[in-house]
Coordinates of C-alpha atoms (C1' of nucleotides) in Angstrom, one line a residue:
Chain A
M267 CA 9.9 0.6 24.4
M268 CA 12.6 2.9 23.5
V269 CA 15.6 2.7 21.1
S270 CA 18.8 2.8 23.1
K271 CA 21.1 5.8 22.8
Q272 CA 23.9 3.7 21.4
E273 CA 21.6 2.1 18.8
L274 CA 20.2 5.5 17.8
E275 CA 23.7 6.9 17.4
A276 CA 24.7 3.9 15.3
R277 CA 21.8 4.4 13.0
L278 CA 22.5 8.1 12.6
E279 CA 26.2 7.3 11.9
N280 CA 25.2 4.8 9.2
F281 CA 22.8 7.3 7.7
K282 CA 25.5 10.0 7.5
K283 CA 28.0 7.6 6.2
V284 CA 25.8 6.4 3.4
S285 CA 24.8 10.0 2.6
R286 CA 28.4 10.9 2.2
Q287 CA 29.1 7.8 0.2
Y288 CA 26.5 8.9 -2.4
K289 CA 27.5 12.6 -2.0
L290 CA 24.0 13.6 -1.0
P291 CA 23.7 16.8 1.1
L292 CA 22.6 16.3 4.7
T293 CA 19.9 18.8 5.3
P294 CA 18.4 19.5 8.7
Q295 CA 15.0 18.2 7.4
K296 CA 16.5 14.9 6.3
L297 CA 18.2 14.5 9.6
A298 CA 15.0 15.3 11.5
I299 CA 13.0 12.8 9.6
F300 CA 15.6 10.1 9.9
R301 CA 16.1 10.8 13.6
I302 CA 12.5 10.5 14.4
L303 CA 12.3 7.2 12.6
A304 CA 15.5 5.9 14.0
G305 CA 14.4 6.7 17.6
S306 CA 11.0 5.2 17.3
C307 CA 9.7 1.7 17.8
S308 CA 6.2 2.4 16.6
H309 CA 6.9 2.1 12.9
P310 CA 5.2 5.4 11.9
G311 CA 3.7 6.1 8.5
V312 CA 4.1 9.2 6.3
Q313 CA 1.4 11.2 8.0
E314 CA 2.6 10.5 11.5
L315 CA 6.2 11.3 10.6
Y316 CA 5.0 14.5 8.9
K317 CA 3.1 15.5 12.0
Q318 CA 6.1 14.9 14.2
V319 CA 8.7 16.6 12.1
K320 CA 6.4 19.6 11.8
E321 CA 7.0 20.3 15.5
D322 CA 10.6 21.1 14.6
F323 CA 10.0 22.4 11.1
P324 CA 6.6 23.9 11.0
N325 CA 7.0 24.8 7.3
I326 CA 8.1 21.4 6.1
S327 CA 6.1 20.1 3.2
L328 CA 4.5 16.7 3.0
A329 CA 6.2 16.3 -0.4
T330 CA 9.5 16.6 1.3
V331 CA 8.7 13.8 3.7
Y332 CA 7.5 11.6 0.8
K333 CA 10.6 12.4 -1.3
N334 CA 13.0 11.7 1.5
L335 CA 11.4 8.5 2.7
K336 CA 11.6 7.2 -0.9
K337 CA 15.2 8.2 -1.0
F338 CA 16.0 6.6 2.3
V339 CA 14.5 3.3 1.1
D340 CA 16.6 3.5 -2.1
L341 CA 19.7 4.2 -0.1
G342 CA 18.9 1.2 2.0
V343 CA 18.9 3.1 5.3
I344 CA 15.3 2.3 6.1
T345 CA 12.8 -0.3 5.2
E346 CA 9.2 0.0 4.0
I347 CA 6.8 -2.2 5.8
P348 CA 3.7 -2.8 3.7
V349 CA 0.6 -3.4 5.9
P350 CA -2.5 -4.9 4.2
G351 CA -5.3 -2.4 4.1
E352 CA -3.2 0.5 5.3
S353 CA -0.6 2.8 4.0
P354 CA 3.0 1.7 4.5
R355 CA 5.0 2.1 7.6
Y356 CA 8.7 2.6 8.0
D357 CA 11.5 1.1 10.0
A358 CA 15.1 2.2 10.6
K359 CA 16.1 -1.2 12.1
L360 CA 18.2 -2.8 9.5
D361 CA 19.1 -6.3 10.7
T362 CA 16.9 -9.1 9.5
H363 CA 13.8 -9.4 11.6
S364 CA 10.1 -10.0 11.3
H365 CA 7.0 -7.9 12.0
A366 CA 3.9 -8.7 13.8
V367 CA 0.8 -6.8 12.7
D368 CA -1.9 -6.6 15.3
T369 CA -4.9 -6.5 13.0
A370 CA -7.2 -5.1 15.8
S371 CA -5.1 -2.1 16.7
G372 CA -3.0 -1.7 13.6
R373 CA 0.1 -1.7 15.7
V374 CA 3.3 -3.2 14.2
Y375 CA 5.8 -4.9 16.4
D376 CA 9.4 -5.9 15.8
L377 CA 10.3 -9.5 16.3
E378 CA 13.6 -11.2 16.3
V379 CA 13.9 -13.9 13.6
S380 CA 14.5 -16.9 15.7
A381 CA 17.4 -19.2 14.9
A382 CA 14.8 -21.9 14.4
L383 CA 13.5 -20.0 11.4
P384 CA 16.4 -19.9 9.0
L385 CA 15.7 -18.0 5.8
P386 CA 17.0 -19.3 2.5
N387 CA 19.4 -17.0 0.8
K388 CA 18.5 -18.2 -2.7
V389 CA 15.0 -18.4 -4.1
L390 CA 14.1 -19.2 -7.7
G391 CA 17.7 -19.1 -8.4
K392 CA 18.1 -15.5 -7.4
S393 CA 19.7 -14.3 -4.2
V394 CA 17.4 -13.0 -1.6
K395 CA 18.0 -9.3 -1.0
Q396 CA 15.8 -9.1 2.0
A397 CA 13.1 -11.2 3.6
Q398 CA 10.1 -10.1 5.7
V399 CA 8.1 -12.5 7.7
I400 CA 4.9 -10.8 8.7
Y401 CA 2.6 -12.3 11.3
Y402 CA -1.0 -11.2 11.4
L403 CA -2.4 -11.5 14.9
Chain B
M297 CA 2.0 -21.2 -15.3
M298 CA -1.7 -21.9 -15.1
V299 CA -4.0 -23.0 -12.3
S300 CA -5.2 -26.5 -12.9
K301 CA -8.9 -27.0 -13.7
Q302 CA -9.5 -28.9 -10.5
E303 CA -7.9 -26.3 -8.4
L304 CA -9.9 -23.6 -10.0
E305 CA -13.1 -25.5 -9.5
A306 CA -12.2 -26.1 -5.8
R307 CA -11.6 -22.4 -5.3
L308 CA -14.9 -21.5 -7.0
E309 CA -16.7 -24.1 -4.9
N310 CA -15.2 -22.7 -1.7
F311 CA -16.1 -19.2 -2.7
K312 CA -19.7 -20.2 -3.4
K313 CA -19.9 -22.1 -0.1
V314 CA -18.7 -19.2 2.0
S315 CA -21.0 -16.8 0.2
R316 CA -23.9 -19.1 1.0
Q317 CA -22.7 -19.4 4.5
Y318 CA -22.9 -15.6 5.0
K319 CA -26.0 -15.4 2.9
L320 CA -24.4 -13.0 0.4
P321 CA -25.9 -12.9 -3.1
L322 CA -23.7 -14.3 -5.8
T323 CA -23.7 -11.8 -8.6
P324 CA -22.2 -12.4 -12.0
Q325 CA -19.7 -9.5 -11.4
K326 CA -18.5 -11.1 -8.1
L327 CA -18.1 -14.4 -9.8
A328 CA -16.2 -12.8 -12.7
I329 CA -13.8 -11.0 -10.4
F330 CA -13.2 -14.1 -8.3
R331 CA -12.8 -16.3 -11.3
I332 CA -10.1 -14.2 -12.8
L333 CA -8.3 -14.1 -9.6
A334 CA -8.7 -17.8 -8.9
G335 CA -7.5 -18.7 -12.4
S336 CA -4.4 -16.5 -12.4
C337 CA -0.9 -16.9 -11.0
S338 CA 0.1 -13.4 -11.6
H339 CA -1.3 -11.8 -8.5
P340 CA -3.1 -9.0 -10.2
G341 CA -3.8 -5.7 -8.5
V342 CA -7.0 -3.7 -8.6
Q343 CA -6.4 -1.9 -11.9
E344 CA -5.4 -5.1 -13.7
L345 CA -8.5 -6.9 -12.4
Y346 CA -10.7 -4.1 -13.4
K347 CA -9.3 -4.1 -16.9
Q348 CA -9.8 -7.8 -17.2
V349 CA -13.3 -8.0 -15.8
K350 CA -14.2 -5.1 -18.1
E351 CA -13.9 -7.4 -21.1
D352 CA -16.9 -9.3 -19.8
F353 CA -18.7 -6.5 -18.1
P354 CA -17.9 -3.3 -20.0
N355 CA -20.0 -1.2 -17.6
I356 CA -18.5 -2.5 -14.4
S357 CA -17.4 0.2 -12.0
L358 CA -14.0 0.4 -10.4
A359 CA -15.9 0.9 -7.1
T360 CA -17.4 -2.5 -7.5
V361 CA -14.0 -4.1 -7.9
Y362 CA -12.8 -2.3 -4.8
K363 CA -15.8 -3.2 -2.8
N364 CA -15.7 -6.8 -3.7
L365 CA -12.0 -7.3 -3.2
K366 CA -12.4 -5.9 0.3
K367 CA -15.3 -8.2 0.9
F368 CA -13.5 -11.2 -0.4
V369 CA -10.6 -10.5 2.0
D370 CA -13.0 -10.1 4.9
L371 CA -14.6 -13.4 4.0
G372 CA -11.2 -15.0 3.9
V373 CA -11.5 -16.3 0.3
I374 CA -8.6 -14.3 -1.0
T375 CA -5.5 -12.7 0.5
E376 CA -4.1 -9.3 0.1
I377 CA -0.4 -9.2 -0.7
P378 CA 1.2 -5.9 0.2
V379 CA 4.1 -5.0 -2.0
P380 CA 6.5 -2.2 -0.9
G381 CA 6.2 0.8 -3.2
E382 CA 3.3 -0.6 -5.1
S383 CA -0.5 -1.0 -4.6
P384 CA -1.5 -4.3 -3.2
R385 CA -1.9 -7.5 -5.2
Y386 CA -4.4 -10.3 -4.6
D387 CA -4.2 -14.0 -4.3
A388 CA -6.8 -16.7 -4.3
K389 CA -4.5 -19.4 -3.2
L390 CA -5.4 -20.1 0.4
D391 CA -3.0 -22.6 1.9
T392 CA -0.1 -21.1 3.8
H393 CA 2.7 -20.1 1.4
S394 CA 5.2 -17.4 0.9
H395 CA 5.7 -14.8 -1.8
A396 CA 8.8 -13.8 -3.7
V397 CA 8.8 -10.3 -5.1
D398 CA 11.1 -9.7 -8.0
T399 CA 12.0 -6.1 -7.3
A400 CA 13.3 -5.6 -10.8
S401 CA 10.1 -6.6 -12.6
G402 CA 7.6 -6.2 -9.9
R403 CA 6.4 -9.7 -10.4
V404 CA 5.2 -11.7 -7.5
Y405 CA 5.7 -15.5 -7.3
D406 CA 4.1 -18.1 -5.1
L407 CA 6.4 -20.2 -3.0
E408 CA 5.6 -23.3 -1.0
V409 CA 6.5 -22.8 2.7
S410 CA 9.1 -25.6 3.2
A411 CA 8.7 -27.9 6.1
A412 CA 12.1 -26.6 7.3
L413 CA 10.4 -23.3 7.9
P414 CA 7.9 -23.9 10.6
L415 CA 5.8 -20.9 11.5
P416 CA 5.0 -20.3 15.2
N417 CA 1.3 -20.3 15.9
K418 CA 1.7 -17.9 18.8
V419 CA 3.4 -14.6 18.8
L420 CA 3.4 -12.1 21.6
G421 CA 1.0 -14.3 23.4
K422 CA -1.6 -13.9 20.6
S423 CA -2.4 -16.5 18.1
V424 CA -1.2 -16.1 14.6
K425 CA -4.1 -15.7 12.2
Q426 CA -1.9 -15.7 9.2
A427 CA 1.7 -15.3 8.3
Q428 CA 3.4 -14.1 5.2
V429 CA 7.0 -14.6 4.4
I430 CA 8.0 -12.2 1.6
Y431 CA 11.3 -12.6 -0.1
Y432 CA 12.7 -9.6 -2.0
L433 CA 14.9 -10.7 -4.9
Chain C
dC231 C1' -40.3 -9.5 -0.9
dT232 C1' -36.1 -8.3 1.4
dC233 C1' -31.7 -7.3 1.4
dT234 C1' -27.4 -6.8 -0.8
dA235 C1' -25.0 -5.3 -4.9
dT236 C1' -24.3 -2.3 -8.8
dG237 C1' -23.0 1.9 -11.4
dC238 C1' -22.3 6.5 -11.4
dA239 C1' -20.6 10.7 -9.9
dA240 C1' -18.7 13.2 -6.4
dA241 C1' -15.8 13.5 -2.5
dA242 C1' -12.1 12.4 0.2
dT243 C1' -7.2 10.7 0.3
dA244 C1' -2.9 9.8 -1.0
dT245 C1' 1.0 10.6 -3.8
dT246 C1' 3.7 12.8 -7.5
dT247 C1' 5.4 16.6 -10.2
dG248 C1' 7.3 21.2 -11.8
dC249 C1' 9.5 24.9 -10.6
dA250 C1' 11.8 29.0 -8.5
dA251 C1' 14.5 29.9 -4.6
dG252 C1' 17.6 28.4 -0.9
dG253 C1' 21.4 25.9 1.2
dG254 C1' 24.9 22.1 1.9
dA255 C1' 29.6 20.5 0.5
Chain D
dT200 C1' 30.1 27.2 -7.6
dC201 C1' 27.5 23.1 -8.4
dC202 C1' 23.9 20.2 -7.5
dC203 C1' 20.7 18.6 -4.5
dT204 C1' 16.9 20.0 -1.7
dT205 C1' 13.0 22.6 -0.2
dG206 C1' 8.3 24.4 -0.1
dC207 C1' 4.5 25.4 -2.5
dA208 C1' 0.8 24.7 -5.6
dA209 C1' -1.1 22.1 -9.0
dA210 C1' -1.7 17.8 -11.1
dT211 C1' -2.5 12.8 -10.7
dA212 C1' -3.7 8.7 -8.7
dT213 C1' -6.1 6.1 -5.5
dT214 C1' -9.8 4.8 -2.6
dT215 C1' -14.3 5.7 -0.5
dT216 C1' -19.0 7.3 -0.2
dG217 C1' -24.0 8.4 -1.2
dC218 C1' -27.7 7.2 -3.5
dA219 C1' -31.1 5.5 -6.8
dT220 C1' -31.9 1.4 -9.2
dA221 C1' -31.3 -3.5 -10.4
dG222 C1' -31.0 -8.1 -9.2
dA223 C1' -30.2 -12.4 -6.3
dG224 C1' -32.2 -15.6 -3.2

DNA sequence: CTCTATGCAAAATATTTGCAAGGGA
DNA sequence: TCCCTTGCAAATATTTTGCATAGAG
């Protein structure tokens, strides 16, 4: 499955907007990393992103990928998906949804949170910033 | 909060039962690691478990802790809780429940899955082995 | 007795850091 | 110009592996 052109554009716009908001320079490397993530449904990890962005920026450093992913998470423009027994994967889809982890293949799928599965917005007296429902298949 | 004596005993019994089932030797080290986990509500990670078990077994190797945790997960007697930005934590509570991650302190809490939050038992046509709902506070 | 587990050390990975030079706003 | 960012190399941290020995059943 592919991300639609409109959705991709929306994600890129949001990324740029937030970057401006925090007065962070928009470098070609950042844009490339974000674009790959935003255009993918496969929830790549660091190594995979590094390999892909290398096609456009052969000299890019792995450290740059690490630094930027961390920054993106801080900025809230991407989400880190922890996968048991593996290194984390990343997702540029921002609306609340769940993930299904196929334990056989290691693949991670997006799932819509069904209306039948309402998430509380307060837990332990604190407000829920984010919720992840992960299904292991 | 503490784990009740009965609950701890039940978890230990189950651990021993499963070990026997798979004809795996029950060593003092394994027992120690499992007991710490089963008696704790703090969802310790590898390093913390290592530090604690070292008090009883000063010569225990970190590798032993890693190997056993992995084995316990395979056996299904503990669960790995992935935490974004951190190394995984472990949990000996086996009934279906959720976790709340306090992003400020890094603490992980157990939550009962409320009846109002029914989890589907099939997703993408495959049966759900396990589901984790993680709330980020 | 047989088979797994243990501890140790080394190896393989993964992630972070410091710093000089470059580049966006 | 002012910071942030980049790439590189080194430093850390994390996790895995091989192997000889010990120990559980």
